[in-house]
PDB file of C-alpha atoms in Angstrom:
ATOM      1  CA  UNK C 119      26.311   3.569 -86.595  1.00 63.00           C
ATOM      2  CA  UNK C 120      28.710   3.673 -83.405  1.00 72.00           C
ATOM      3  CA  UNK C 121      27.195   3.934 -79.816  1.00 88.00           C
ATOM      4  CA  UNK C 122      29.857   4.455 -78.676  1.00 94.00           C
ATOM      5  CA  UNK C 123      32.710   6.385 -79.755  1.00 95.00           C
ATOM      6  CA  UNK C 124      36.515   5.694 -78.116  1.00 96.00           C
ATOM      7  CA  UNK C 125      39.595   8.022 -78.816  1.00 96.00           C
ATOM      8  CA  UNK C 126      42.821   8.664 -79.278  1.00 96.00           C
ATOM      9  CA  UNK C 127      42.655   5.420 -81.469  1.00 94.00           C
ATOM     10  CA  UNK C 128      45.981   5.057 -80.425  1.00 96.00           C
ATOM     11  CA  UNK C 129      48.383   6.314 -77.686  1.00 97.00           C
ATOM     12  CA  UNK C 130      51.855   6.748 -76.545  1.00 97.00           C
ATOM     13  CA  UNK C 131      53.202   7.714 -73.507  1.00 97.00           C
ATOM     14  CA  UNK C 132      55.947   7.526 -71.207  1.00 97.00           C
ATOM     15  CA  UNK C 133      56.829   4.866 -67.812  1.00 97.00           C
ATOM     16  CA  UNK C 134      55.876   6.940 -65.586  1.00 97.00           C
ATOM     17  CA  UNK C 135      53.083   8.756 -67.173  1.00 97.00           C
ATOM     18  CA  UNK C 136      49.440   9.353 -67.178  1.00 97.00           C
ATOM     19  CA  UNK C 137      47.012   7.240 -70.313  1.00 96.00           C
ATOM     20  CA  UNK C 138      43.577   9.102 -70.870  1.00 97.00           C
ATOM     21  CA  UNK C 139      41.282   7.163 -73.168  1.00 98.00           C
ATOM     22  CA  UNK C 140      37.752   8.777 -73.727  1.00 98.00           C
ATOM     23  CA  UNK C 141      33.995   7.532 -74.748  1.00 97.00           C
ATOM     24  CA  UNK C 142      31.301   9.109 -74.891  1.00 97.00           C
ATOM     25  CA  UNK C 143      27.606   7.479 -75.649  1.00 96.00           C
ATOM     26  CA  UNK C 144      24.332   9.101 -77.103  1.00 92.00           C
ATOM     27  CA  UNK C 145      22.273   5.997 -75.374  1.00 92.00           C
ATOM     28  CA  UNK C 146      21.342   7.928 -71.743  1.00 91.00           C
ATOM     29  CA  UNK C 147      19.690   4.108 -72.018  1.00 91.00           C
ATOM     30  CA  UNK C 148      22.440   2.632 -70.603  1.00 92.00           C
ATOM     31  CA  UNK C 149      23.294   1.895 -67.388  1.00 90.00           C
ATOM     32  CA  UNK C 150      26.589  -0.431 -67.059  1.00 91.00           C
ATOM     33  CA  UNK C 151      30.232   0.446 -68.463  1.00 94.00           C
ATOM     34  CA  UNK C 152      32.993  -1.264 -68.487  1.00 93.00           C
ATOM     35  CA  UNK C 153      37.083  -1.046 -70.355  1.00 96.00           C
ATOM     36  CA  UNK C 154      38.472  -3.891 -71.547  1.00 95.00           C
ATOM     37  CA  UNK C 155      41.916  -5.032 -71.833  1.00 96.00           C
ATOM     38  CA  UNK C 156      42.869  -6.768 -74.459  1.00 93.00           C
ATOM     39  CA  UNK C 157      47.021  -7.992 -76.022  1.00 94.00           C
ATOM     40  CA  UNK C 158      47.726  -9.470 -78.542  1.00 90.00           C
ATOM     41  CA  UNK C 159      46.082 -12.715 -79.531  1.00 86.00           C
ATOM     42  CA  UNK C 160      44.451 -12.389 -76.209  1.00 89.00           C
ATOM     43  CA  UNK C 161      39.968 -12.266 -76.043  1.00 90.00           C
ATOM     44  CA  UNK C 162      39.216  -9.168 -73.904  1.00 92.00           C
ATOM     45  CA  UNK C 163      39.349  -8.759 -70.216  1.00 93.00           C
ATOM     46  CA  UNK C 164      37.955  -6.841 -68.302  1.00 91.00           C
ATOM     47  CA  UNK C 165      39.964  -4.173 -65.962  1.00 94.00           C
ATOM     48  CA  UNK C 166      37.206  -1.630 -64.646  1.00 94.00           C
ATOM     49  CA  UNK C 167      33.575  -0.991 -64.023  1.00 92.00           C
ATOM     50  CA  UNK C 168      31.363   1.715 -63.838  1.00 93.00           C
ATOM     51  CA  UNK C 169      27.008   2.540 -63.144  1.00 91.00           C
ATOM     52  CA  UNK C 170      26.522   6.528 -63.635  1.00 89.00           C
ATOM     53  CA  UNK C 171      25.138   6.403 -59.778  1.00 91.00           C
ATOM     54  CA  UNK C 172      29.001   6.753 -58.784  1.00 92.00           C
ATOM     55  CA  UNK C 173      31.089  10.280 -61.275  1.00 94.00           C
ATOM     56  CA  UNK C 174      34.430   8.206 -60.241  1.00 96.00           C
ATOM     57  CA  UNK C 175      35.837   4.594 -59.774  1.00 95.00           C
ATOM     58  CA  UNK C 176      39.462   3.954 -58.896  1.00 96.00           C
ATOM     59  CA  UNK C 177      40.921   0.739 -59.127  1.00 94.00           C
ATOM     60  CA  UNK C 178      44.726  -0.094 -58.327  1.00 96.00           C
ATOM     61  CA  UNK C 179      46.859   2.429 -61.268  1.00 97.00           C
ATOM     62  CA  UNK C 180      43.020   2.948 -62.685  1.00 97.00           C
ATOM     63  CA  UNK C 181      40.248   5.793 -62.436  1.00 97.00           C
ATOM     64  CA  UNK C 182      37.378   5.408 -64.592  1.00 96.00           C
ATOM     65  CA  UNK C 183      35.763   9.011 -64.188  1.00 96.00           C
ATOM     66  CA  UNK C 184      31.940   9.562 -64.828  1.00 96.00           C
ATOM     67  CA  UNK C 185      30.100  12.079 -66.323  1.00 95.00           C
ATOM     68  CA  UNK C 186      26.525  11.782 -66.837  1.00 93.00           C
ATOM     69  CA  UNK C 187      25.499  15.138 -67.943  1.00 94.00           C
ATOM     70  CA  UNK C 188      28.344  14.290 -70.929  1.00 95.00           C
ATOM     71  CA  UNK C 189      27.183  11.880 -71.655  1.00 95.00           C
ATOM     72  CA  UNK C 190      31.076  10.735 -71.178  1.00 96.00           C
ATOM     73  CA  UNK C 191      33.331   8.505 -69.006  1.00 97.00           C
ATOM     74  CA  UNK C 192      36.966   8.603 -69.656  1.00 97.00           C
ATOM     75  CA  UNK C 193      39.985   5.618 -68.688  1.00 98.00           C
ATOM     76  CA  UNK C 194      43.424   6.739 -66.189  1.00 97.00           C
ATOM     77  CA  UNK C 195      46.454   5.435 -65.848  1.00 97.00           C
ATOM     78  CA  UNK C 196      48.413   6.285 -63.154  1.00 97.00           C
ATOM     79  CA  UNK C 197      52.035   5.436 -64.110  1.00 97.00           C
ATOM     80  CA  UNK C 198      51.504   3.894 -66.630  1.00 97.00           C
ATOM     81  CA  UNK C 199      53.964   1.107 -67.130  1.00 96.00           C
ATOM     82  CA  UNK C 200      55.027  -0.876 -70.139  1.00 96.00           C
ATOM     83  CA  UNK C 201      52.980  -3.370 -68.777  1.00 96.00           C
ATOM     84  CA  UNK C 202      49.934  -1.971 -69.262  1.00 97.00           C
ATOM     85  CA  UNK C 203      50.849  -1.918 -73.417  1.00 97.00           C
ATOM     86  CA  UNK C 204      47.405  -3.358 -74.868  1.00 97.00           C
ATOM     87  CA  UNK C 205      44.392  -2.111 -76.443  1.00 95.00           C
ATOM     88  CA  UNK C 206      41.824  -0.632 -74.490  1.00 97.00           C
ATOM     89  CA  UNK C 207      38.052  -0.913 -75.050  1.00 95.00           C
ATOM     90  CA  UNK C 208      34.554   0.713 -73.659  1.00 96.00           C
ATOM     91  CA  UNK C 209      31.819  -0.371 -73.563  1.00 94.00           C
ATOM     92  CA  UNK C 210      28.400   0.329 -72.299  1.00 93.00           C
ATOM     93  CA  UNK C 211      25.569  -2.101 -71.963  1.00 89.00           C
ATOM     94  CA  UNK C 212      22.107  -1.124 -70.921  1.00 86.00           C
ATOM     95  CA  UNK C 213      21.471  -3.921 -68.516  1.00 77.00           C
ATOM     96  CA  UNK C 214      17.371  -4.769 -69.896  1.00 76.00           C
ATOM     97  CA  UNK C 215      19.959  -6.155 -73.014  1.00 74.00           C
ATOM     98  CA  UNK C 216      22.180  -8.657 -71.164  1.00 72.00           C
ATOM     99  CA  UNK C 217      25.438  -9.368 -73.088  1.00 76.00           C
ATOM    100  CA  UNK C 218      24.987  -7.300 -76.170  1.00 84.00           C
ATOM    101  CA  UNK C 219      27.517  -4.874 -74.593  1.00 89.00           C
ATOM    102  CA  UNK C 220      27.995  -1.660 -77.554  1.00 91.00           C
ATOM    103  CA  UNK C 221      31.806  -1.653 -77.932  1.00 93.00           C
ATOM    104  CA  UNK C 222      34.193   1.101 -78.542  1.00 94.00           C
ATOM    105  CA  UNK C 223      36.430   0.818 -82.025  1.00 92.00           C
ATOM    106  CA  UNK C 224      39.700   0.312 -78.931  1.00 94.00           C
ATOM    107  CA  UNK C 225      42.184   2.912 -78.085  1.00 96.00           C
ATOM    108  CA  UNK C 226      46.276   1.572 -78.446  1.00 96.00           C
ATOM    109  CA  UNK C 227      48.120   2.184 -76.377  1.00 97.00           C
ATOM    110  CA  UNK C 228      52.272   1.576 -76.351  1.00 97.00           C
ATOM    111  CA  UNK C 229      53.809   3.210 -73.160  1.00 97.00           C
ATOM    112  CA  UNK C 230      57.907   3.136 -73.418  1.00 96.00           C
ATOM    113  CA  UNK C 231      60.382   2.456 -70.860  1.00 91.00           C
TER     114      UNK C 231
ATOM    115  CA  UNK A 657      38.801 -23.727 -62.692  1.00 49.00           C
ATOM    116  CA  UNK A 658      39.157 -23.004 -66.900  1.00 69.00           C
ATOM    117  CA  UNK A 659      38.026 -20.122 -68.057  1.00 90.00           C
ATOM    118  CA  UNK A 660      35.889 -20.166 -71.537  1.00 94.00           C
ATOM    119  CA  UNK A 661      37.292 -22.172 -74.145  1.00 96.00           C
ATOM    120  CA  UNK A 662      37.160 -20.986 -78.518  1.00 97.00           C
ATOM    121  CA  UNK A 663      38.481 -23.379 -80.613  1.00 96.00           C
ATOM    122  CA  UNK A 664      40.184 -23.520 -82.948  1.00 97.00           C
ATOM    123  CA  UNK A 665      42.296 -20.362 -82.367  1.00 96.00           C
ATOM    124  CA  UNK A 666      43.252 -20.152 -86.598  1.00 97.00           C
ATOM    125  CA  UNK A 667      41.152 -21.106 -89.027  1.00 98.00           C
ATOM    126  CA  UNK A 668      41.664 -21.577 -92.615  1.00 98.00           C
ATOM    127  CA  UNK A 669      39.114 -21.468 -94.625  1.00 98.00           C
ATOM    128  CA  UNK A 670      39.113 -21.482 -98.602  1.00 98.00           C
ATOM    129  CA  UNK A 671      35.216 -18.889-100.401  1.00 98.00           C
ATOM    130  CA  UNK A 672      32.964 -21.239-100.604  1.00 98.00           C
ATOM    131  CA  UNK A 673      33.296 -23.627 -97.158  1.00 98.00           C
ATOM    132  CA  UNK A 674      31.755 -23.243 -93.895  1.00 98.00           C
ATOM    133  CA  UNK A 675      33.445 -23.120 -91.191  1.00 98.00           C
ATOM    134  CA  UNK A 676      32.459 -24.045 -87.008  1.00 98.00           C
ATOM    135  CA  UNK A 677      32.931 -21.993 -84.817  1.00 98.00           C
ATOM    136  CA  UNK A 678      33.024 -23.735 -80.341  1.00 98.00           C
ATOM    137  CA  UNK A 679      33.224 -22.734 -77.900  1.00 97.00           C
ATOM    138  CA  UNK A 680      32.763 -23.138 -74.112  1.00 97.00           C
ATOM    139  CA  UNK A 681      31.405 -21.535 -71.673  1.00 95.00           C
ATOM    140  CA  UNK A 682      33.179 -21.243 -68.313  1.00 92.00           C
ATOM    141  CA  UNK A 683      31.865 -23.801 -65.839  1.00 90.00           C
ATOM    142  CA  UNK A 684      28.042 -23.242 -63.685  1.00 87.00           C
ATOM    143  CA  UNK A 685      27.771 -20.536 -67.191  1.00 89.00           C
ATOM    144  CA  UNK A 686      24.840 -20.487 -68.815  1.00 88.00           C
ATOM    145  CA  UNK A 687      24.602 -18.166 -70.617  1.00 91.00           C
ATOM    146  CA  UNK A 688      27.280 -16.823 -74.445  1.00 94.00           C
ATOM    147  CA  UNK A 689      27.448 -14.139 -76.083  1.00 94.00           C
ATOM    148  CA  UNK A 690      29.304 -14.426 -79.142  1.00 97.00           C
ATOM    149  CA  UNK A 691      30.988 -11.288 -81.476  1.00 96.00           C
ATOM    150  CA  UNK A 692      33.038 -10.417 -84.460  1.00 96.00           C
ATOM    151  CA  UNK A 693      36.531  -7.261 -84.471  1.00 92.00           C
ATOM    152  CA  UNK A 694      37.429  -7.132 -87.602  1.00 87.00           C
ATOM    153  CA  UNK A 695      40.801  -5.721 -87.838  1.00 79.00           C
ATOM    154  CA  UNK A 696      41.442  -2.065 -86.567  1.00 75.00           C
ATOM    155  CA  UNK A 697      37.011  -2.167 -85.170  1.00 79.00           C
ATOM    156  CA  UNK A 698      36.210  -3.042 -82.124  1.00 83.00           C
ATOM    157  CA  UNK A 699      34.026  -5.670 -80.864  1.00 91.00           C
ATOM    158  CA  UNK A 700      30.661  -6.839 -82.894  1.00 94.00           C
ATOM    159  CA  UNK A 701      27.877  -8.618 -81.043  1.00 93.00           C
ATOM    160  CA  UNK A 702      25.958 -11.501 -82.756  1.00 96.00           C
ATOM    161  CA  UNK A 703      23.808 -13.302 -80.578  1.00 95.00           C
ATOM    162  CA  UNK A 704      22.511 -14.307 -76.941  1.00 93.00           C
ATOM    163  CA  UNK A 705      22.276 -17.824 -75.839  1.00 93.00           C
ATOM    164  CA  UNK A 706      20.882 -20.125 -73.728  1.00 92.00           C
ATOM    165  CA  UNK A 707      21.175 -23.472 -72.774  1.00 90.00           C
ATOM    166  CA  UNK A 708      18.683 -24.696 -76.331  1.00 90.00           C
ATOM    167  CA  UNK A 709      17.522 -21.272 -76.705  1.00 93.00           C
ATOM    168  CA  UNK A 710      18.413 -17.512 -79.568  1.00 94.00           C
ATOM    169  CA  UNK A 711      17.789 -15.254 -76.461  1.00 91.00           C
ATOM    170  CA  UNK A 712      18.376 -11.888 -79.157  1.00 91.00           C
ATOM    171  CA  UNK A 713      20.491 -12.848 -82.672  1.00 93.00           C
ATOM    172  CA  UNK A 714      20.124  -9.009 -83.760  1.00 92.00           C
ATOM    173  CA  UNK A 715      23.733  -8.558 -85.380  1.00 93.00           C
ATOM    174  CA  UNK A 716      23.721 -11.514 -86.587  1.00 95.00           C
ATOM    175  CA  UNK A 717      23.889 -11.132 -91.095  1.00 94.00           C
ATOM    176  CA  UNK A 718      20.562 -13.385 -91.157  1.00 90.00           C
ATOM    177  CA  UNK A 719      21.847 -15.566 -94.142  1.00 95.00           C
ATOM    178  CA  UNK A 720      24.955 -17.906 -94.194  1.00 97.00           C
ATOM    179  CA  UNK A 721      25.335 -17.542 -90.313  1.00 98.00           C
ATOM    180  CA  UNK A 722      23.190 -19.138 -87.362  1.00 97.00           C
ATOM    181  CA  UNK A 723      24.511 -20.207 -83.959  1.00 97.00           C
ATOM    182  CA  UNK A 724      23.140 -23.019 -81.363  1.00 96.00           C
ATOM    183  CA  UNK A 725      23.636 -23.610 -78.255  1.00 96.00           C
ATOM    184  CA  UNK A 726      23.166 -27.359 -77.275  1.00 94.00           C
ATOM    185  CA  UNK A 727      21.968 -28.407 -73.586  1.00 91.00           C
ATOM    186  CA  UNK A 728      25.217 -30.921 -73.616  1.00 91.00           C
ATOM    187  CA  UNK A 729      27.952 -29.792 -75.713  1.00 93.00           C
ATOM    188  CA  UNK A 730      29.531 -25.796 -76.177  1.00 96.00           C
ATOM    189  CA  UNK A 731      27.894 -23.177 -78.209  1.00 97.00           C
ATOM    190  CA  UNK A 732      27.780 -23.591 -82.154  1.00 98.00           C
ATOM    191  CA  UNK A 733      28.785 -20.366 -84.517  1.00 98.00           C
ATOM    192  CA  UNK A 734      28.191 -21.563 -88.018  1.00 98.00           C
ATOM    193  CA  UNK A 735      29.492 -20.080 -91.432  1.00 98.00           C
ATOM    194  CA  UNK A 736      28.439 -21.581 -94.304  1.00 98.00           C
ATOM    195  CA  UNK A 737      29.608 -20.497 -97.465  1.00 98.00           C
ATOM    196  CA  UNK A 738      32.350 -18.357 -96.623  1.00 98.00           C
ATOM    197  CA  UNK A 739      33.282 -15.343 -98.171  1.00 97.00           C
ATOM    198  CA  UNK A 740      37.391 -12.549 -98.378  1.00 95.00           C
ATOM    199  CA  UNK A 741      34.467 -10.366 -96.167  1.00 94.00           C
ATOM    200  CA  UNK A 742      33.919 -12.984 -92.974  1.00 96.00           C
ATOM    201  CA  UNK A 743      38.110 -12.937 -91.979  1.00 96.00           C
ATOM    202  CA  UNK A 744      37.538 -12.010 -88.493  1.00 96.00           C
ATOM    203  CA  UNK A 745      38.516 -12.301 -84.933  1.00 95.00           C
ATOM    204  CA  UNK A 746      35.596 -14.821 -83.790  1.00 97.00           C
ATOM    205  CA  UNK A 747      35.018 -14.476 -79.419  1.00 96.00           C
ATOM    206  CA  UNK A 748      33.301 -15.219 -77.236  1.00 96.00           C
ATOM    207  CA  UNK A 749      32.292 -15.040 -74.309  1.00 93.00           C
ATOM    208  CA  UNK A 750      30.149 -16.473 -70.706  1.00 92.00           C
ATOM    209  CA  UNK A 751      28.472 -14.974 -67.788  1.00 87.00           C
ATOM    210  CA  UNK A 752      27.086 -17.175 -65.260  1.00 83.00           C
ATOM    211  CA  UNK A 753      23.577 -15.922 -65.495  1.00 72.00           C
ATOM    212  CA  UNK A 754      21.381 -12.798 -65.561  1.00 63.00           C
ATOM    213  CA  UNK A 755      22.650 -10.492 -61.355  1.00 61.00           C
ATOM    214  CA  UNK A 756      25.704 -11.465 -63.262  1.00 58.00           C
ATOM    215  CA  UNK A 757      27.056  -8.323 -64.580  1.00 64.00           C
ATOM    216  CA  UNK A 758      30.756  -9.429 -65.904  1.00 75.00           C
ATOM    217  CA  UNK A 759      31.279 -11.415 -69.007  1.00 82.00           C
ATOM    218  CA  UNK A 760      34.180 -13.623 -69.603  1.00 89.00           C
ATOM    219  CA  UNK A 761      35.893 -13.880 -73.031  1.00 92.00           C
ATOM    220  CA  UNK A 762      37.563 -16.689 -73.884  1.00 94.00           C
ATOM    221  CA  UNK A 763      40.423 -16.107 -77.152  1.00 94.00           C
ATOM    222  CA  UNK A 764      39.282 -15.891 -79.989  1.00 95.00           C
ATOM    223  CA  UNK A 765      38.837 -17.304 -83.903  1.00 97.00           C
ATOM    224  CA  UNK A 766      40.864 -16.749 -86.035  1.00 96.00           C
ATOM    225  CA  UNK A 767      38.879 -17.397 -89.842  1.00 97.00           C
ATOM    226  CA  UNK A 768      41.554 -16.648 -92.232  1.00 97.00           C
ATOM    227  CA  UNK A 769      38.925 -17.049 -95.794  1.00 97.00           C
ATOM    228  CA  UNK A 770      40.929 -16.710 -99.031  1.00 97.00           C
TER     229      UNK A 770
END
């Protein structure tokens, strides 16, 4: 059973555009929500993360929006660049089950020149 | 400071053979986690270990799979009598301690069972 549902499965965006990836969860005990970026042949790397006490977090061109009541969170990539082409995974964690991330299925983002 | 090191990067095994995957955590990290990634899927938690202890193995298949993290040396994920369905990328992650929220992932071992 997928505890974190991620959409879309794939996304094509033009250079300079905005990429938006959405995730939804059911377990209200989750209290840490990271996004990971994975390039082909590489392991996932932490991109940005948020806790449920804030509604938005921004780091450079990457923003997480968090809606606690809807149990949804999303990643926005502003001014998308070809180097952003990768697979993005959302994840969720309860910090009393440390290390046991529940990952979404991933979104393959392709940024065209 | 080297990152999480996994080896081998690629492993081919015939059905029925054993696969041993190794993971050396980052320096100073004593918590290791193993995940499996099937094609077109996200990562699935398998097991969480600390030195000489298995903390949570709720994601491990009950048969053929085992993991250890000895006092000295890397963590080992062992798959006995491999089957085609074991073909996947296996990722190891490590963190410093329970108060550190970031887990660093290795580059993975891609196991192919032929």
